[in-house]
Amino acid sequence: MPHFRTLTEIAFELSRRLPPLLAKGPLFFLAQSDKEAASLRSLCQYFNPSFPDAAIVSPLFLEEHTLTQKQFDQRTLHLTPKTQLPISGLVHQLTLMGFERYPRAVSPRSFAVRGNVVDIIDRTAIRLEYDGNTIEQLCSFNISSQASGSKLYDITIFPYAYSPHLPLWEEAQLQYEFITPKFYHKRFPLLKQDAEQFIHVQIATAKPEQLITLLPEATFSLPANHLEGFVYPAEHLLFLTDDHIFGSDETIATFSNSLDVSNLELGDYVVHIDHGIGLFEGVKQVEGEDYIKLRYLGDDKLLIPVTAGNRVEKYIGQAQPKLTRLSGTQWETIVHRVQDDVRHTAKELLEMDAQRNSARATAIPLETSPEETDCSHDVAFSLTADQDQAITDILNDLNQEKPMDRLLCGDVGFGKTEVALRAALHIVMKQGGQVALLAPTTILADQHWHTFRDRLERYGVTIGCLSRLQTAKETKQTVRAIQQGKVDIVIGTHRLLSSDIVFPQLQLVIIDEEQRFGVMHKERLKALRQSAHVLTMTATPIPRTLNLAMSGLRDISVLNTAPPQRVGVKTIINEFSPEIELQAIQAELDRSGQVYIVHNDLGTIHARESFIRQHFPDASVAVAHGQLPSDQLIQIMERFYSGHIAVLIASTIIENGLDIANANTLIVEHAEQFGLAQLYQLRGRIGRSDIQGYAFLLYTAQRLTKSGQNRLRALHSIKELGGGFELAMKDLEIRGVGDILGKKQHGHVQQIGLNLYTRLLHQAIIQLQRE
């Protein structure tokens, strides 16, 4: 189930699933806020005009309108012909139930009295005809024409309130799987090609005249606020908006959304388009109007009407940016300087895209082989819709002579390796080509080697490994076999980029976490991109705005959906104590599981080993860190993989990529010393199956700074799978910008904030494309 859906996707599912259930009785969906509830109501009615407003509620509604079951039943009306209930009594009861009286009933939760006729609009439009104090007849009626309809014999009207005995849905109850569609930026041939793959195509557009000829089978509708595109694979449905088809022509006069002050805390940094970076100091009323209060350098104050909130955005960048001075031209100068540099960046991106368009790689046939079909069945879990789509996109890319340069972005444990494995097998089976998989660490390279070998050797695929875990003799043999074309897939660290490695048939390069390689390595990778297909995997979240800015320049597949069998990890944050640590270890050993202990001080790591051995003499305990001899490290890790080691005390060498389903307790000592991204990656080592994982982040109180507290609090707040994408707004998003665009651009982001930077980049790309 997707854990991070757009409001459009939520509304699409609710508009279909709720109405049949609501016909049987009350059911509510809980939005996160009043604002979100209003947006969802509007979107649900976009997809289903008769969708009832009352079905979407907010936490505030629950606080103010929750009844006991007895109270709920007392306020519920059951009406049949011949019911004795005076009109005055009915009016009183309807008012108590939250209905509003109007001269004419035309909207939900309203009623009207006209002589001996009472019209009520609840889940349906109902008309009661009275004879004195007795209901003579019940029937439906048409809201538009007000004409009476078919007779009714029994109706129930419920109060506009919640009671604990009633169903209350939250996002966890949603079942539909969606995929984010491409942004086409007026690439109409590609749009037409993609649309032909779907049975149903619906376009929400203000420009139907430009699309009717291009997409004659599509259904067109008017655009609406908050609408976003989606793909619903279950029904082969493609839903697009003008943003996806034409791109956005917004200027920097405003941000795309008004500032939501409910998401701000006092002291948060914000960016005003005209005035720069300031501090949020709350909302102040002046003559009955609400104003956002900002403080700038020199204690200058600025009041912004809440109605002008789309000129202000929360700052995302470094921890403590420099405040701007209101007077003078400081901010204007900074923005102009960044605009100039952004134009150069956009030009470089377009030049790289032009080089890719002129380069040629081997086009791989699209049809899959019997071995690939067999491999797709030889997996312990069903692929998510995101994985299926990513594989389809990759195979389509490989089918082109233009070299693929696709970024596969997905959270920790969301199945990037499986997608890469399928791509590699396709290259070997269909073309007899070679594949190189580049990993940032020795341990991760070794794990990839085990995974690929276990899955693919049965199909006659030869798989080699190059890292410091191989002996000099093994390395020499592998290098020679690569040069002779006898190795189909080679997995390794930066050793793969050495000048003595020559691939006679290199057709696909898979790069795991490219940002972790140095400048010289990246230059070598840039050269490989000119002749081979390239797939880059990363767990670094890609900001949506940056994704939009780079659409069409770099292809991006995002895995938003967790594997169906996985459960979230419970995070326990506490001051370090031996008792907590020992209890956590004992609990995991009692369920025959394995434990990671992260102790990043090599000077004391063996003392920790002795301490753990002393308390668990019957458990196998080992130490792993990067300074161990290669053969010893690989032996320890293989024993941990196989379950022969119960407790592994390790440095951060375990941070990336390890996938051991039976290891489901993580203890991080001195957690205050780690960055948020690092803690998140470490936590991702556990909970990789259907067994509940537990992460104990233990800090030393004397060393816990305020920023350390914030990091731990932020991580604790991310309980759902896929939380790396939520953390993007807190920490990882900025790292993602630096990873993709480079360090110079990272500095510009810090100067003006991520949102404004990506807006400028997007504009520059569009402007250069027009020129």
Short mmCIF file of N, CA and C in Angstrom, two decimals, residues 582 585 597 606-623 639 645 647 649:
data_model
loop_
_atom_site.label_atom_id
_atom_site.label_comp_id
_atom_site.label_asym_id
_atom_site.label_seq_id
_atom_site.Cartn_x
_atom_site.Cartn_y
_atom_site.Cartn_z
N LEU A 582 20.62 -4.39 27.37
CA LEU A 582 20.58 -5.83 27.62
C LEU A 582 19.17 -6.38 27.47
N ILE A 585 18.44 -6.74 23.72
CA ILE A 585 19.13 -7.90 23.14
C ILE A 585 18.41 -9.19 23.53
N ILE A 597 24.44 -3.90 16.92
CA ILE A 597 24.79 -2.83 17.86
C ILE A 597 25.79 -1.92 17.13
N HIS A 606 35.94 -3.33 21.26
CA HIS A 606 36.16 -4.69 21.79
C HIS A 606 35.80 -4.79 23.26
N ALA A 607 35.86 -3.66 23.98
CA ALA A 607 35.37 -3.66 25.36
C ALA A 607 33.86 -3.90 25.38
N ARG A 608 33.14 -3.30 24.41
CA ARG A 608 31.70 -3.55 24.32
C ARG A 608 31.44 -5.02 24.00
N GLU A 609 32.30 -5.60 23.15
CA GLU A 609 32.15 -7.01 22.82
C GLU A 609 32.28 -7.87 24.08
N SER A 610 33.25 -7.57 24.91
CA SER A 610 33.45 -8.34 26.14
C SER A 610 32.26 -8.20 27.08
N PHE A 611 31.73 -6.98 27.16
CA PHE A 611 30.57 -6.72 28.02
C PHE A 611 29.37 -7.55 27.57
N ILE A 612 29.11 -7.57 26.25
CA ILE A 612 27.97 -8.32 25.74
C ILE A 612 28.18 -9.83 25.92
N ARG A 613 29.39 -10.30 25.65
CA ARG A 613 29.68 -11.74 25.84
C ARG A 613 29.46 -12.17 27.29
N GLN A 614 29.85 -11.30 28.21
CA GLN A 614 29.72 -11.61 29.62
C GLN A 614 28.26 -11.85 30.01
N HIS A 615 27.35 -11.05 29.42
CA HIS A 615 25.93 -11.18 29.77
C HIS A 615 25.19 -12.20 28.92
N PHE A 616 25.76 -12.56 27.78
CA PHE A 616 25.10 -13.54 26.91
C PHE A 616 26.12 -14.61 26.50
N PRO A 617 26.54 -15.41 27.46
CA PRO A 617 27.62 -16.38 27.17
C PRO A 617 27.22 -17.44 26.14
N ASP A 618 25.92 -17.69 25.98
CA ASP A 618 25.49 -18.73 25.04
C ASP A 618 25.25 -18.19 23.63
N ALA A 619 25.34 -16.87 23.46
CA ALA A 619 25.10 -16.27 22.14
C ALA A 619 26.43 -16.02 21.43
N SER A 620 26.38 -16.16 20.10
CA SER A 620 27.56 -15.87 19.30
C SER A 620 27.65 -14.36 19.05
N VAL A 621 28.76 -13.73 19.49
CA VAL A 621 28.94 -12.29 19.39
C VAL A 621 30.19 -12.00 18.56
N ALA A 622 30.11 -11.01 17.66
CA ALA A 622 31.27 -10.68 16.82
C ALA A 622 31.33 -9.18 16.60
N VAL A 623 32.51 -8.73 16.12
CA VAL A 623 32.76 -7.32 15.84
C VAL A 623 33.08 -7.17 14.36
N ARG A 639 28.96 -15.15 8.18
CA ARG A 639 28.40 -15.86 9.32
C ARG A 639 27.17 -15.13 9.87
N ILE A 645 25.93 -15.83 13.69
CA ILE A 645 26.26 -14.78 14.65
C ILE A 645 24.95 -14.14 15.09
N VAL A 647 24.72 -11.57 17.63
CA VAL A 647 24.87 -10.16 17.96
C VAL A 647 26.11 -9.63 17.23
N ILE A 649 28.41 -6.38 16.68
CA ILE A 649 28.79 -5.04 17.13
C ILE A 649 29.64 -4.44 16.03
#
